[in-house]
Coordinates of C-alpha atoms in Angstrom, one line a residue:
X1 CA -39.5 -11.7 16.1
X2 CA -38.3 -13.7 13.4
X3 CA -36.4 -10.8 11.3
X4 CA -35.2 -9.1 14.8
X5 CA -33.3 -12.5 15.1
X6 CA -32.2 -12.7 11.7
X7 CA -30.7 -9.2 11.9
X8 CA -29.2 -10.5 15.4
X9 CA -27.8 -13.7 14.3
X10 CA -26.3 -11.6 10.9
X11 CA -24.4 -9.2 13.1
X12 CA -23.3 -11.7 15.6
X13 CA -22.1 -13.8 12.0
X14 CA -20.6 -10.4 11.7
X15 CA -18.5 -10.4 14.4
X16 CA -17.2 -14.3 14.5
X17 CA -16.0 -13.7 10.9
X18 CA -14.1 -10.6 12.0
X19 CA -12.9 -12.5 15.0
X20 CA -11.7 -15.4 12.6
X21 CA -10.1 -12.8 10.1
X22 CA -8.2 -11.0 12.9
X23 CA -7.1 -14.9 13.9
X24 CA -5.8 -15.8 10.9
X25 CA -3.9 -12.6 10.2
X26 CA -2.0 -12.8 13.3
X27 CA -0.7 -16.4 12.1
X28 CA -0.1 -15.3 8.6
X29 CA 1.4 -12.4 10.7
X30 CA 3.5 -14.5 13.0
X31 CA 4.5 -17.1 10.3
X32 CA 5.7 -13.9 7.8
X33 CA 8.0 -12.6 11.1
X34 CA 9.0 -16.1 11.7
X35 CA 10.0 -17.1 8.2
X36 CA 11.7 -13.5 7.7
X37 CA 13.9 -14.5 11.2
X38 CA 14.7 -17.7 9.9
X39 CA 16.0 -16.6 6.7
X40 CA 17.9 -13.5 7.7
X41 CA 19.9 -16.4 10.2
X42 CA 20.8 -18.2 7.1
X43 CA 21.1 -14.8 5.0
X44 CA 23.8 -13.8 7.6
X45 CA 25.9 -16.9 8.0
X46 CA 25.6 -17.1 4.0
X47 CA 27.1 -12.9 3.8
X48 CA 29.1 -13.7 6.9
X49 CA 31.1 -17.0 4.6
X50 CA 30.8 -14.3 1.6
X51 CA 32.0 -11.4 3.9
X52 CA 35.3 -13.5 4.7
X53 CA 36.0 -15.0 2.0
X54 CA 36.3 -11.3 0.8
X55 CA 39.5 -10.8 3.3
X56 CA 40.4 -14.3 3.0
X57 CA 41.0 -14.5 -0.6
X58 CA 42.6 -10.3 -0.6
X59 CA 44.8 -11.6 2.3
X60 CA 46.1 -14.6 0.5
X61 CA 46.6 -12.8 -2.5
X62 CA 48.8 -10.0 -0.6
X63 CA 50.9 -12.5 1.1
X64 CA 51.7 -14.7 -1.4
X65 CA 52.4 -12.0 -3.8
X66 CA 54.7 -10.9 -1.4
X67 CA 56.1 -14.1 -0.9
X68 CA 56.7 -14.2 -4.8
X69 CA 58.4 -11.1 -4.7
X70 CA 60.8 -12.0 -1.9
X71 CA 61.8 -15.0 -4.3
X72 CA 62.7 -12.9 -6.4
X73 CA 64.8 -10.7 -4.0
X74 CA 66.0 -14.2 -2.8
X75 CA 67.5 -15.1 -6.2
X76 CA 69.1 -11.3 -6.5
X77 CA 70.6 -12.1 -3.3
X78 CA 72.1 -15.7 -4.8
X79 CA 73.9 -13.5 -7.1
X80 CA 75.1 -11.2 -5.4
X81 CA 76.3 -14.3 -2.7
X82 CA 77.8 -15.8 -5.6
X83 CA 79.7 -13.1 -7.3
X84 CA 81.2 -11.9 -3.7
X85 CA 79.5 -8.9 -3.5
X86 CA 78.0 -7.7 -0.4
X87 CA 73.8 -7.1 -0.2
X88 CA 74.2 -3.6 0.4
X89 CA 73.0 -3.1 -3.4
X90 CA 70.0 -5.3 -3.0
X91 CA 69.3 -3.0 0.5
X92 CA 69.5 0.4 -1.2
X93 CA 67.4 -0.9 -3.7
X94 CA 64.9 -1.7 -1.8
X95 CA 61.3 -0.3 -1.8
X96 CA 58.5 -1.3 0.8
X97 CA 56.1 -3.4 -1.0
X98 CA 52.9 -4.8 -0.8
X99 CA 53.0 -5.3 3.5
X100 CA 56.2 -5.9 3.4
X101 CA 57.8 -3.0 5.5
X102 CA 61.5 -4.1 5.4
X103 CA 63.9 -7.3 4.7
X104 CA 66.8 -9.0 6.2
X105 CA 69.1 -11.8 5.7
X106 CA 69.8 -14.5 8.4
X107 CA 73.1 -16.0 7.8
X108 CA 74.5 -19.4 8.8
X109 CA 76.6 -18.0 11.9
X110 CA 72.9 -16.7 12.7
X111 CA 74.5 -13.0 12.1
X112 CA 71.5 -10.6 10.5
X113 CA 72.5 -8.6 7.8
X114 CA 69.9 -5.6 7.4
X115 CA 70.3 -2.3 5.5
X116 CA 71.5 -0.5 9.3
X117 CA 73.9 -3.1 9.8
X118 CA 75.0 -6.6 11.1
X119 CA 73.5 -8.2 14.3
X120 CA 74.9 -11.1 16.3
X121 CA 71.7 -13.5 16.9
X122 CA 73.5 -16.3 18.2
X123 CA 70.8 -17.6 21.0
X124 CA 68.3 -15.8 19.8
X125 CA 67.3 -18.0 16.6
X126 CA 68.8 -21.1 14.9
X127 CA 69.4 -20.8 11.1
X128 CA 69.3 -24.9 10.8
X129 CA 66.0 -25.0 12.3
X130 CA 65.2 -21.9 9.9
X131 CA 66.6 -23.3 6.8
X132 CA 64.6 -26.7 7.3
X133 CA 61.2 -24.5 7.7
X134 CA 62.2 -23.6 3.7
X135 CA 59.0 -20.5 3.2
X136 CA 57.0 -19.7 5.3
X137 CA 55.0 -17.0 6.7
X138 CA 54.8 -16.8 10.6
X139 CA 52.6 -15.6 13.2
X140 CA 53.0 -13.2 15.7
X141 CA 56.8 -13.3 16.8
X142 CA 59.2 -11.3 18.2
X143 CA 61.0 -8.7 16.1
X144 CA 64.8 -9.5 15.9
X145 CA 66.3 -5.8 15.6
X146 CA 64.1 -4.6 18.5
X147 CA 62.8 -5.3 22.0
X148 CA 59.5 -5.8 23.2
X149 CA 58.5 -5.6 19.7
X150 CA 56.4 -8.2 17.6
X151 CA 56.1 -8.7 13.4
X152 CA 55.4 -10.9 11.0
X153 CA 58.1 -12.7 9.3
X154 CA 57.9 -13.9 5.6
X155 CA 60.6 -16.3 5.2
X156 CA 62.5 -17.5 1.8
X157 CA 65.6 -19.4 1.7
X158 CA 68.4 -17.8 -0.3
X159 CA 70.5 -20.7 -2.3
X160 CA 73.2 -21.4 -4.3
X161 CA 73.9 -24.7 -5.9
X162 CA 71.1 -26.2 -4.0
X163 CA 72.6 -25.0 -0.8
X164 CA 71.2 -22.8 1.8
X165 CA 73.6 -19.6 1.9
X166 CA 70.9 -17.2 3.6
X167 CA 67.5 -16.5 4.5
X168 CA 65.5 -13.4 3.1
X169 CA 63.0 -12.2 5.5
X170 CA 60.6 -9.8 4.5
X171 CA 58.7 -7.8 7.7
X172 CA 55.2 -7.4 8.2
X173 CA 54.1 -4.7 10.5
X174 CA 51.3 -5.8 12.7
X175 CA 49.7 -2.4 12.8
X176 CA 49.7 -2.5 9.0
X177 CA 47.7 -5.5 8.2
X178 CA 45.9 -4.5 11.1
X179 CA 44.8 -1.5 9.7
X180 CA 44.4 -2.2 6.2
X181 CA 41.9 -5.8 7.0
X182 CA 41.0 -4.1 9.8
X183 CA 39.2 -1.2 7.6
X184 CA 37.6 -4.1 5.2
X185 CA 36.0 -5.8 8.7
X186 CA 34.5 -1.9 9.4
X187 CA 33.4 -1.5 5.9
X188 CA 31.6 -4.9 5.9
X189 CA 30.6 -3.8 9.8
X190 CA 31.9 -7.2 11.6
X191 CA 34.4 -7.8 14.1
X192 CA 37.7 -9.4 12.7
X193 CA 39.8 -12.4 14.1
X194 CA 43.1 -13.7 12.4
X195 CA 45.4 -15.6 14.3
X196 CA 48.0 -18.4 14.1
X197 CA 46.5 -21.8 14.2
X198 CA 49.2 -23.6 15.4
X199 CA 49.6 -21.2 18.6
X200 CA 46.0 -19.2 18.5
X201 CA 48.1 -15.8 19.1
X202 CA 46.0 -13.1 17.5
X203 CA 47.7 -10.9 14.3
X204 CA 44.4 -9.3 13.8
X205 CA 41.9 -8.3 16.5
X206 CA 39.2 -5.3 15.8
X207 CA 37.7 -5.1 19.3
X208 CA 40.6 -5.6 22.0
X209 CA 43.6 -3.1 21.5
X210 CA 46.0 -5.3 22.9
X211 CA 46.8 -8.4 20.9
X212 CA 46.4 -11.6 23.1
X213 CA 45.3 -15.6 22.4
X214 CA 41.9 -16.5 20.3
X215 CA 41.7 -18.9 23.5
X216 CA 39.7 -15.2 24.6
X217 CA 36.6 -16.8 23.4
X218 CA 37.0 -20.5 25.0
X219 CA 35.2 -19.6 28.2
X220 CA 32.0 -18.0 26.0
X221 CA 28.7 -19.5 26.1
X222 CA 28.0 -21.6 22.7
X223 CA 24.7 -22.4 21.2
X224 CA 23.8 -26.3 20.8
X225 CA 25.9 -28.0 18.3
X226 CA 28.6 -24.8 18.1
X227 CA 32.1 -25.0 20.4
X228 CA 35.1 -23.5 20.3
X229 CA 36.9 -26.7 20.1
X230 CA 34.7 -26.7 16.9
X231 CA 36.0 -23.5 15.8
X232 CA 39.8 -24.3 17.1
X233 CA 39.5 -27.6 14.7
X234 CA 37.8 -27.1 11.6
X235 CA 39.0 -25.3 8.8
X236 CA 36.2 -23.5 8.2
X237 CA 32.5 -23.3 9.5
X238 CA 30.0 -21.4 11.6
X239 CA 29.3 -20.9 15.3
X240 CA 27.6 -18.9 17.2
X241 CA 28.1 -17.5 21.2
X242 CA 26.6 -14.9 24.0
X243 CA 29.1 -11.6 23.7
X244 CA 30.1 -10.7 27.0
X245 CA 30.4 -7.2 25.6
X246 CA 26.9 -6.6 24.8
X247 CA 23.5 -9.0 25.7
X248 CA 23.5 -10.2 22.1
X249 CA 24.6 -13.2 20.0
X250 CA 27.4 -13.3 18.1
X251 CA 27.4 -15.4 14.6
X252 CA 30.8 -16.1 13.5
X253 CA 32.4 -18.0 10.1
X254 CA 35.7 -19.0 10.3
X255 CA 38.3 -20.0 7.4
X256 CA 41.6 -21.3 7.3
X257 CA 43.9 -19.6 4.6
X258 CA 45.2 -21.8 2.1
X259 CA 49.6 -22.1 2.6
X260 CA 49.1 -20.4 5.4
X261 CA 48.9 -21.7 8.8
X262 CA 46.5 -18.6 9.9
X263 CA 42.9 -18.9 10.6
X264 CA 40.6 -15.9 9.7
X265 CA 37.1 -15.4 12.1
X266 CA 34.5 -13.1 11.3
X267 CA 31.8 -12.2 13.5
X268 CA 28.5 -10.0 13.6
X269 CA 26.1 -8.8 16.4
X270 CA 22.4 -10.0 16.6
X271 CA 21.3 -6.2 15.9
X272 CA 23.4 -6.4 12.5
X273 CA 22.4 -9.6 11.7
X274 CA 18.5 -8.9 12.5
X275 CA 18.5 -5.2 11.6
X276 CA 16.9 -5.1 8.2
X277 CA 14.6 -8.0 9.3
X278 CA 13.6 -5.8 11.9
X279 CA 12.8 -3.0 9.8
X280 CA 10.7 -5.7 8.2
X281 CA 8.9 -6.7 11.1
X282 CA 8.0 -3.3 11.9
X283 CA 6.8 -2.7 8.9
X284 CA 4.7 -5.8 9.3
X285 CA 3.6 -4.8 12.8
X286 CA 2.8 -1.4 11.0
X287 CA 0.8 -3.0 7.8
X288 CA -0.9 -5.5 10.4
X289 CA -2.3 -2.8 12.9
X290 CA -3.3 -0.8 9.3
X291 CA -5.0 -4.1 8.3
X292 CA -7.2 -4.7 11.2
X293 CA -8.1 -0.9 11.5
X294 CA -9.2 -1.0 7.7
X295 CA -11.2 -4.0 9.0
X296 CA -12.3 -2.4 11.8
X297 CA -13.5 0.8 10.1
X298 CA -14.2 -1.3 7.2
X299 CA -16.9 -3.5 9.6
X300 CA -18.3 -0.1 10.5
X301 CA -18.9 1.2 7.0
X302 CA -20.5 -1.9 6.1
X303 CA -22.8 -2.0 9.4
X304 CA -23.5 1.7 8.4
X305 CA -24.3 0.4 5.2
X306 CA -26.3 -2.0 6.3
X307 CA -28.2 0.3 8.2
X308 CA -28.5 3.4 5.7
X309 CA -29.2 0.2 3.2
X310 CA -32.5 -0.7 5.9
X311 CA -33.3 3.0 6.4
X312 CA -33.8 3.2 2.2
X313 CA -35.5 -0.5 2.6
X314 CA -37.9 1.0 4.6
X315 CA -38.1 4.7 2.8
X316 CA -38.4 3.0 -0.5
X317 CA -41.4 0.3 1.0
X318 CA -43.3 3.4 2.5
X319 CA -42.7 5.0 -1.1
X320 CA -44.6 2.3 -3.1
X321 CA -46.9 2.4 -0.2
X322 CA -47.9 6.0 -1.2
X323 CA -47.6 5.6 -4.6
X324 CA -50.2 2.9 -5.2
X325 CA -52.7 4.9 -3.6
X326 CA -52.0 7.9 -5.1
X327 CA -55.2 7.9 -7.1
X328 CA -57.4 8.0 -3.9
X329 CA -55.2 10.8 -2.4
X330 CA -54.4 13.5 -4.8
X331 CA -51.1 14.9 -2.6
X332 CA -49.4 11.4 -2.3
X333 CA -46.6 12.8 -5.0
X334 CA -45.9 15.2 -3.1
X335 CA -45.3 13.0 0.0
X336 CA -43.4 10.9 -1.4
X337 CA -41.0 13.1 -3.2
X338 CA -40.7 14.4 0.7
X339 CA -39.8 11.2 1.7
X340 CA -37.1 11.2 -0.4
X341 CA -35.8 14.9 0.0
X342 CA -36.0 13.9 3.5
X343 CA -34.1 10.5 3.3
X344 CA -31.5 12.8 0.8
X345 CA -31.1 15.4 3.4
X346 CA -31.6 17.5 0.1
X347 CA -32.5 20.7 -1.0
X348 CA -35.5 19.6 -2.6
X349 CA -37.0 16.4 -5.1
X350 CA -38.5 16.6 -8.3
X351 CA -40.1 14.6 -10.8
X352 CA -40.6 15.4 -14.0
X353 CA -41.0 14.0 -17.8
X354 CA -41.0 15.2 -21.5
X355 CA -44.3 14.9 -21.5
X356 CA -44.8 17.8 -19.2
X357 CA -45.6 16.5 -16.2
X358 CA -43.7 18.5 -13.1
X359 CA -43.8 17.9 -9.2
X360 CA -41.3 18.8 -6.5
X361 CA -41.1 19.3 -2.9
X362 CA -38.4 21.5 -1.2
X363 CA -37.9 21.6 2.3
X364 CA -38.9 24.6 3.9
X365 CA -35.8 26.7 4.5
X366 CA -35.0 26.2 0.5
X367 CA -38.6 27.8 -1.2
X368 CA -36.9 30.7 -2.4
X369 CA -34.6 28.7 -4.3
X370 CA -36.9 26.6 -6.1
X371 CA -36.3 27.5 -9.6
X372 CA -39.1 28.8 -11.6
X373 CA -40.7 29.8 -14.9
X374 CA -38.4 29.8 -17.9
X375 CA -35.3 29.2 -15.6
X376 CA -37.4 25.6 -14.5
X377 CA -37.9 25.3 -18.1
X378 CA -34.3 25.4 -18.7
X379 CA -33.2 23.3 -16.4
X380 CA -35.6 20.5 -17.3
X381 CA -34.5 20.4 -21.2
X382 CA -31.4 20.3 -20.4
X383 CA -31.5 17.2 -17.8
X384 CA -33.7 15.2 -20.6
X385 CA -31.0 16.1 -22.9
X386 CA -28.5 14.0 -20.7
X387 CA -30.6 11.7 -19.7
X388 CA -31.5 10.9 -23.3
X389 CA -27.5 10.7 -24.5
X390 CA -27.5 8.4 -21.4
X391 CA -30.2 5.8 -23.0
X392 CA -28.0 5.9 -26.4
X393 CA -25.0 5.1 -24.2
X394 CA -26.2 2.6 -21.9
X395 CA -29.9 1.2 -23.4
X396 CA -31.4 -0.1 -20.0
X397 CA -34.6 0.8 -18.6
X398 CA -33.0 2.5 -15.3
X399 CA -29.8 4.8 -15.4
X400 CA -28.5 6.1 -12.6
X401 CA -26.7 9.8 -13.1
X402 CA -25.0 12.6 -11.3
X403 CA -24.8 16.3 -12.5
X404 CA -22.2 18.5 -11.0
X405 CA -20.8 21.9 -11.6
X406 CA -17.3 20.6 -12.2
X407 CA -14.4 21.3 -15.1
X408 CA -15.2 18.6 -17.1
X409 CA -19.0 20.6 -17.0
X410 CA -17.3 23.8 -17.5
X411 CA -15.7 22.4 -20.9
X412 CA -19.2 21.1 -22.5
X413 CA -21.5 23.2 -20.9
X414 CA -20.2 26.6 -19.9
X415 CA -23.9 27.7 -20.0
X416 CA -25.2 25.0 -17.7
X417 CA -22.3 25.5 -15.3
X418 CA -22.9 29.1 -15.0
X419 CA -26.4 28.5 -14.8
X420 CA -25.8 25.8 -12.1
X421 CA -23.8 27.7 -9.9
X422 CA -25.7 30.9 -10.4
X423 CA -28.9 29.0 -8.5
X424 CA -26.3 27.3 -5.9
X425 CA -26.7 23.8 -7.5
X426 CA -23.8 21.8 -6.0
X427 CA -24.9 18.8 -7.5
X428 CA -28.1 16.7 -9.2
X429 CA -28.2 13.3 -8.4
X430 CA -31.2 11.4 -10.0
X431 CA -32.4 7.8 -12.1
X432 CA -33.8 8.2 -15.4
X433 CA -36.4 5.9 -16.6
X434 CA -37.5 5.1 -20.1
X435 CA -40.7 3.5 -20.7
X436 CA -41.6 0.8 -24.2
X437 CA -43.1 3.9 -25.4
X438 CA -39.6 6.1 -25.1
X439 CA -41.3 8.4 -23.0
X440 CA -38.4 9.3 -20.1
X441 CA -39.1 10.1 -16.8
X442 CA -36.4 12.0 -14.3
X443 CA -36.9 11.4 -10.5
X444 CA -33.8 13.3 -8.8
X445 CA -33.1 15.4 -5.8
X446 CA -30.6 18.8 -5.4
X447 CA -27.4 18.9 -3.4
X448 CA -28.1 15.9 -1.1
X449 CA -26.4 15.3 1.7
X450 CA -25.9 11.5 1.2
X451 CA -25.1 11.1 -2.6
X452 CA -24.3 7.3 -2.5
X453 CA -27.5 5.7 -0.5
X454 CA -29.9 8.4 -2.1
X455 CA -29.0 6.9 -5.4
X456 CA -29.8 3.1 -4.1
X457 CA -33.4 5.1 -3.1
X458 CA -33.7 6.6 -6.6
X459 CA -33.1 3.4 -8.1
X460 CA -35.5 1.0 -6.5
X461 CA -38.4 3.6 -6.4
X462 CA -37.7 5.0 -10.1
X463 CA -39.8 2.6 -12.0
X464 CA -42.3 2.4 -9.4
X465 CA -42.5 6.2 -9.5
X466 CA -43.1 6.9 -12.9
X467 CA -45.4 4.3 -13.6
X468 CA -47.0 5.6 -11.0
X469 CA -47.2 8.7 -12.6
X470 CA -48.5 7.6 -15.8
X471 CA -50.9 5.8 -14.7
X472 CA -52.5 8.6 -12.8
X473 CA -52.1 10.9 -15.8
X474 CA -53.8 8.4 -17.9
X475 CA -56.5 8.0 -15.3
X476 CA -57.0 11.8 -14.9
X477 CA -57.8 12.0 -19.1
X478 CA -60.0 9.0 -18.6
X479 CA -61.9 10.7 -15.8
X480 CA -61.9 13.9 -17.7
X481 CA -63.4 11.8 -20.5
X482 CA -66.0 10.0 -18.2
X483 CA -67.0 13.9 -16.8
X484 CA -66.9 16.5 -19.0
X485 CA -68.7 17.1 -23.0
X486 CA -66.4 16.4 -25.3
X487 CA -67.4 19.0 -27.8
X488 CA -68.1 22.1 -25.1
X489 CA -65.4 21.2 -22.2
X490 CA -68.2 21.6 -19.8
X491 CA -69.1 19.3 -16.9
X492 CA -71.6 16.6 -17.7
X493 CA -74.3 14.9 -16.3
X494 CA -72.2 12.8 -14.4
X495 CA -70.2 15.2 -12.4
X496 CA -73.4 17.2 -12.4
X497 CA -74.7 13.7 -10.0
X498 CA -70.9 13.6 -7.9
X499 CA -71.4 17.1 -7.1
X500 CA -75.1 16.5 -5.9
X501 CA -73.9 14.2 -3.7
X502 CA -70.9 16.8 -2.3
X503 CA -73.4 19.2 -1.7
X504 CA -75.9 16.2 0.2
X505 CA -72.8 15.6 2.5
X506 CA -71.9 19.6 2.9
X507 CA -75.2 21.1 2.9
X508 CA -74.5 24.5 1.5
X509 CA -77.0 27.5 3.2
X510 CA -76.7 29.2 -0.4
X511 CA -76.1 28.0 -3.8
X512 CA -77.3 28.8 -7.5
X513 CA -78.7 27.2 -10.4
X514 CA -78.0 28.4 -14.0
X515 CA -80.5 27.1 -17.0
X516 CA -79.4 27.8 -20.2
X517 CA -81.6 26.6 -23.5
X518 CA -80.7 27.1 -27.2
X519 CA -83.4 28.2 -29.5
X520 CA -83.6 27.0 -32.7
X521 CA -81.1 24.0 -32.3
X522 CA -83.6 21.8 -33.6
X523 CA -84.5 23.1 -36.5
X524 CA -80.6 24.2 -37.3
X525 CA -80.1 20.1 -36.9
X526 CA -82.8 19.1 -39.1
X527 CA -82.1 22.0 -41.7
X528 CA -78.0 21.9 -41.8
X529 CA -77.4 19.1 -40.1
X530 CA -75.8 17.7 -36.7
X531 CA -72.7 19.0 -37.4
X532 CA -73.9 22.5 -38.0
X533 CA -75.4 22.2 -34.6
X534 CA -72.2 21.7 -32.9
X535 CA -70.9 24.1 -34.9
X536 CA -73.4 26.8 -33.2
X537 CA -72.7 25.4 -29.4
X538 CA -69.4 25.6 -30.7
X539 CA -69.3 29.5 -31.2
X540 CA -72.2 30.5 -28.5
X541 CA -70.7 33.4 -26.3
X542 CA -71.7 31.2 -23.1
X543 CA -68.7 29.6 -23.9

């Protein structure tokens, strides 16, 4: 009762540790996803202020660059004001550059001079309250050669003598920087927002097709500590909102350019933000579910083990069983090389030594392939062969080996691999054993079925086997001693009494009696000698 509750109690252990395993893994599992979530939020806010600082820094670049070059136009214009020449020169000139699709000159009777003409403004714009602005760049405003048409306007005085004769505008398309920024945004995959801070009219906007107010996003639904007053405010930070367009979050960094009064916002679904720690997570989920599977089959193997590990236990134990008797029951080598061409599933098991000693059982349906003769011979010497290169190798007193008819056989032994697959010999798993005399003994069995456990069997009984053996043979020459003359191989007077007592036990009906005398033995002893009269027992034709 005691071991069946050991074994119990082992397998029930068996199952809280899995249990406890599988527990932890899910946290280390959980944790993992929760740490990856975490750091692809800060991963994204950090590429979204990377991501926009991109456009931020290529868009201040382009329109102060511009800027610089309408200076320069500005001061080509000067000249041109002061020599008395018109700006039709200046006009013809005049390449689109950078955004800058076209230029005009606001003069101070707030008439336009452009490279199509002259246009009375008066009502329409002030040049006073232009010419205090000095440069600028504007927002989103109205166009002043067309109706119902909007620009941006890059303004720089035009002076002479320190006075104000002109202003040099340079136009800015909105379809143009729309395009160009709006290409970057779909490059990086985010949704652009650059409007005028002062008014919160939109210059750039990649998800609506009509241009309207940032004031769009007022009436979204803001995570704690995030607001649009926030965003409205600050010159630059994060924020994050609900879209209304899809059932996801939007994570936004906004930046204010520097001289310019324009704010940039750039923004990025949950799916984007999430979607390589997704991936992640999956893979996770995928290398979790893997995990505990291994664990699961890997629980099985080792209660199969355990099992096949018992089974052998108990094989080896009936084994020893067998072979410590095996003086009082002459066929107990046999039996027990069954038990372990049974336990093998195996063709057969064999024992055998340099010394000449040779048993084997086969199963039944395998007799005709028992090797036999000089073929048994063969095989034998060359086993010893290996197992004795083994010993020089690896000098211990149980090796544990495995012969198969592979390429690595086919380039060492081309003989023994023919010879191996000629008598269907798939593989020869045994142990060697070398006793303090050197003697080695070979217990192995042919093309078992389970190579792995048979060896743990071959192992544990090897020693026990062959000492087993050697004792018996040495007991079978000290018997032989005790029973037969030693100078005429004959039975003596002592199996001459065991037989008596056989044939008390059997009672024969019939049996003979042979008497057999020398003549002359005496006298040849006390003539020649003793030895002389061995000599003649020796030689008798009896023999």
């Amino acid at each position: 009762m005691a071991i069946k509750y050991g074994k119990k109690q082992h397998r029930k252990n068996n199952i809280l540790y899995t249990v406890i395993v599988a527990i932890l893994l899910c946290i280390v599992f959980l944790t993992m996803v929760s740490y990856f979530y975490y750091a692809a939020e800060d991963e994204a806010y950090e590429n979204l202020h990377i991501q926009t600082k991109q456009i931020k820094d290529d868009m201040e670049l382009q329109l102060l660059s511009d800027r610089e070059n309408l200076a320069t136009m500005a001061n080509f214009a000067a000249k041109l004001y002061s020599d008395g020449e018109r700006f039709d020169l200046m006009f013809n000139s005049f390449e689109p550059i950078g955004l800058i699709e076209n230029i005009g000159i606001l003069m101070p009777d707030n008439t336009f001079v452009t490279k199509a003409g002259t246009l009375n403004l008066n009502g329409q714009i002030s040049f006073d309250e232009e010419a205090a602005k000095g440069e600028y760049i504007s927002g989103r405003v109205k166009d002043l050669t067309r109706d119902n048409y909007e620009i941006i306007r890059s303004a720089v005085p035009v002076k002479v003598n320190g006075n104000t004769v002109g202003i040099l505008y340079g136009v800015i398309k909105l379809d143009v920087i729309g395009k160009k920024y709006g290409s970057m945004a779909k490059e990086l995959d985010a949704q652009l927002f650059v409007y005028d801070n002062e008014t919160g009219n939109l210059i750039i906007d990649t998800i609506n097709d009509k241009l309207g107010n940032i004031s769009f996003l007022k009436n979204r639904e803001y995570h704690d500590g995030y607001s649009y007053e926030q965003m409205r405010n600050s010159e630059k930070g994060y924020t994050s909102f609900q879209s209304v367009l899809k059932d996801e979050e939007l994570y936004v960094h906004f930046s204010t350019l520097e001289g310019i009064n324009w704010k940039i916002t750039l923004a990025r679904y949950e799916s984007q933000v999430f979607a390589k720690t997704h991936i992640i997570s999956k893979l996770l989920l995928v290398s979790f579910a893997i995990m505990m599977l291994i664990m699961a089959i890997y629980i099985m193997i080792l209660m199969r083990s355990e099992k096949q590990r018992s089974f052998a236990t108990e094989c080896a134990s009936k084994i020893r069983k067998l072979l410590l008797e095996i003086n009082q029951q002459q066929n107990n080598v046999s039996e027990s090389l069954k038990e372990i061409a049974t336990f093998a599933k195996s063709r057969s098991a064999v024992f055998f030594d340099a010394d000449g000693e040779d048993y084997y059982f086969a199963i039944p349906a395998s007799l005709e392939e028992i090797l036999s003769g000089d073929d048994r011979r063969y095989f034998i010497s060359e086993i010893l062969r290996y197992a004795a290169e083994l010993h020089k190798v690896n000098n211990a007193t149980v090796n544990l080996m495995c012969i198969t008819p592979n390429n690595h056989l086919v380039k060492t032994n081309h003989d023994f691999y023919d010879f191996l697959k000629e008598h269907k010999i798939t593989e020869f798993s045994f142990a060697t054993v070398i006793d303090k005399n050197n003697h080695i003994g070979i217990l192995g069995v042919v093309n078992p079925k389970n190579s792995r456990t048979v060896r743990l069997l071959l192992e544990d009984v090897a020693v026990c086997f062959s000492i087993a053996i050697y004792n018996k043979k040495h007991l079978n020459k000290t018997e032989i001693a005790a029973t037969t003359d030693s100078l005429t191989g004959v039975s003596n007077r002592v199996t001459y009494k065991k037989d008596l007592l056989i044939f008390d036990e059997e009672k024969p009906q019939e049996f003979s009696c042979v008497y057999i005398d020398v003549n002359e033995l005496h006298l040849r002893n006390n003539k020649y000698g003793h030895a002389a009269g061995d000599e003649m027992f020796c030689i008798l034709p009896i023999r």
